[in-house]
C-alpha positions as CSV (number, residue, x, y, z in Angstrom):
1,Q,12.8,-3.7,13.9
2,V,11.0,-2.6,10.7
3,Q,9.9,0.9,9.8
4,L,7.5,1.9,7.0
5,V,7.4,5.4,5.7
6,E,4.5,6.4,3.5
7,S,4.3,9.4,1.3
8,G,2.3,10.9,-1.6
9,G,-1.2,11.6,-0.1
10,G,-3.0,14.9,-0.4
11,L,-6.0,16.7,-1.9
12,V,-6.9,16.2,-5.5
13,Q,-9.9,17.0,-7.7
14,P,-12.1,14.3,-9.1
15,G,-10.5,12.8,-12.1
16,G,-7.0,13.6,-10.9
17,S,-4.1,11.4,-10.0
18,L,-1.9,10.6,-7.1
19,R,1.0,8.3,-6.5
20,L,1.6,6.8,-3.0
21,S,4.9,5.3,-1.9
22,C,5.8,3.1,1.1
23,A,9.4,2.4,1.9
24,A,10.5,-0.3,4.3
25,S,13.7,-0.3,6.3
26,G,15.3,-2.1,9.2
27,N,16.0,-5.7,10.0
28,I,14.5,-7.2,6.8
29,F,15.6,-10.4,5.3
30,R,12.8,-10.9,2.8
31,I,9.5,-9.3,2.0
32,N,6.6,-11.3,0.8
33,T,3.3,-9.7,-0.2
34,M,3.0,-5.9,-0.1
35,G,-0.4,-4.2,-0.1
36,W,-2.4,-1.0,0.2
37,Y,-5.5,-0.8,2.4
38,R,-7.8,2.1,2.9
39,Q,-10.2,3.2,5.6
40,A,-12.9,5.8,5.1
41,P,-14.5,7.5,8.1
42,G,-16.9,5.2,9.9
43,K,-15.9,2.2,7.7
44,Q,-13.7,-0.8,8.1
45,R,-10.2,-1.0,6.6
46,D,-10.3,-2.8,3.3
47,L,-7.8,-4.0,0.8
48,A,-7.3,-1.8,-2.2
49,A,-4.5,-3.7,-4.0
50,S,-1.7,-6.2,-3.2
51,I,1.3,-7.6,-5.0
52,T,3.4,-10.7,-4.3
53,H,7.1,-10.9,-4.4
54,N,6.8,-12.4,-8.0
55,G,4.6,-9.5,-9.1
56,D,1.2,-11.1,-9.1
57,T,-1.4,-8.4,-8.3
58,N,-4.9,-8.3,-6.8
59,Y,-7.3,-5.4,-6.9
60,A,-10.5,-4.5,-5.2
61,A,-13.3,-4.3,-7.8
62,S,-13.9,-0.7,-7.0
63,V,-10.3,0.3,-8.0
64,K,-9.6,-2.1,-10.8
65,G,-8.7,-0.3,-14.0
66,R,-7.9,2.9,-12.2
67,F,-5.2,1.9,-9.7
68,T,-1.9,0.2,-10.4
69,I,0.3,-1.3,-7.7
70,S,4.0,-2.0,-8.2
71,R,7.1,-2.7,-6.2
72,D,10.8,-2.2,-6.3
73,N,12.3,-5.2,-4.5
74,A,15.8,-3.6,-4.5
75,K,14.4,-0.6,-2.6
76,N,11.9,-2.5,-0.4
77,T,9.3,-0.1,-1.7
78,V,5.7,-0.4,-2.9
79,Y,3.8,2.1,-5.0
80,L,0.2,2.8,-5.7
81,E,-0.6,4.8,-8.8
82,M,-4.1,6.2,-8.6
83,N,-5.9,7.6,-11.6
84,S,-9.4,8.8,-12.4
85,L,-9.9,9.4,-8.7
86,K,-13.4,9.7,-7.3
87,P,-14.8,11.3,-4.1
88,E,-15.5,7.8,-2.8
89,D,-11.7,7.1,-2.9
90,T,-11.3,9.5,0.0
91,A,-9.8,7.6,2.8
92,V,-6.6,7.1,4.9
93,Y,-4.4,4.7,2.9
94,Y,-2.2,2.3,4.8
95,C,0.6,0.0,3.4
96,K,1.1,-3.4,4.8
97,I,4.0,-5.7,4.2
98,G,4.9,-9.3,5.2
99,V,8.5,-9.4,6.4
100,Y,10.7,-12.4,7.3
101,I,12.9,-11.4,10.3
102,I,16.0,-13.5,10.3
103,S,16.7,-12.9,14.0
104,S,13.4,-14.3,15.0
105,G,13.0,-16.8,12.2
106,S,9.5,-15.8,11.5
107,W,7.1,-13.8,9.3
108,S,5.4,-10.7,10.6
109,D,3.1,-8.1,9.2
110,Y,3.9,-4.4,9.5
111,W,1.7,-1.4,8.8
112,G,2.5,2.1,7.7
113,Q,1.3,5.1,9.6
114,G,-1.3,6.0,7.0
115,T,-1.6,8.8,4.5
116,Q,-4.7,10.9,3.9
117,V,-6.1,11.0,0.3
118,T,-9.0,13.4,-0.2
119,V,-10.8,13.7,-3.5
120,S,-12.9,16.8,-3.7
121,S,-13.6,19.8,-5.9
């Protein structure tokens, strides 16, 4: 019913920048909170940043001041601008969105397929 397509991952040197995008499509009536999570090898998946429909943001302490989350409600897309990247930012990054499906009359969470971000010299 809902598809998420992520893009923008890759290999970057320490101190570099990347911009991730996650576009949602399908049977969407309304999107609530959109977020980016990340999972490093052997570790659990943790929240990096989230943004509500009204634009209120929340960041993990480890990325605050370096990452910026934003959204375009008209395009059902969430972005993650990542600056001053460090090797410890290396992980698979997943977007997650809360979607109201009008046909079912309920909210559901959907995950993207993940995009690899590698920070290495």
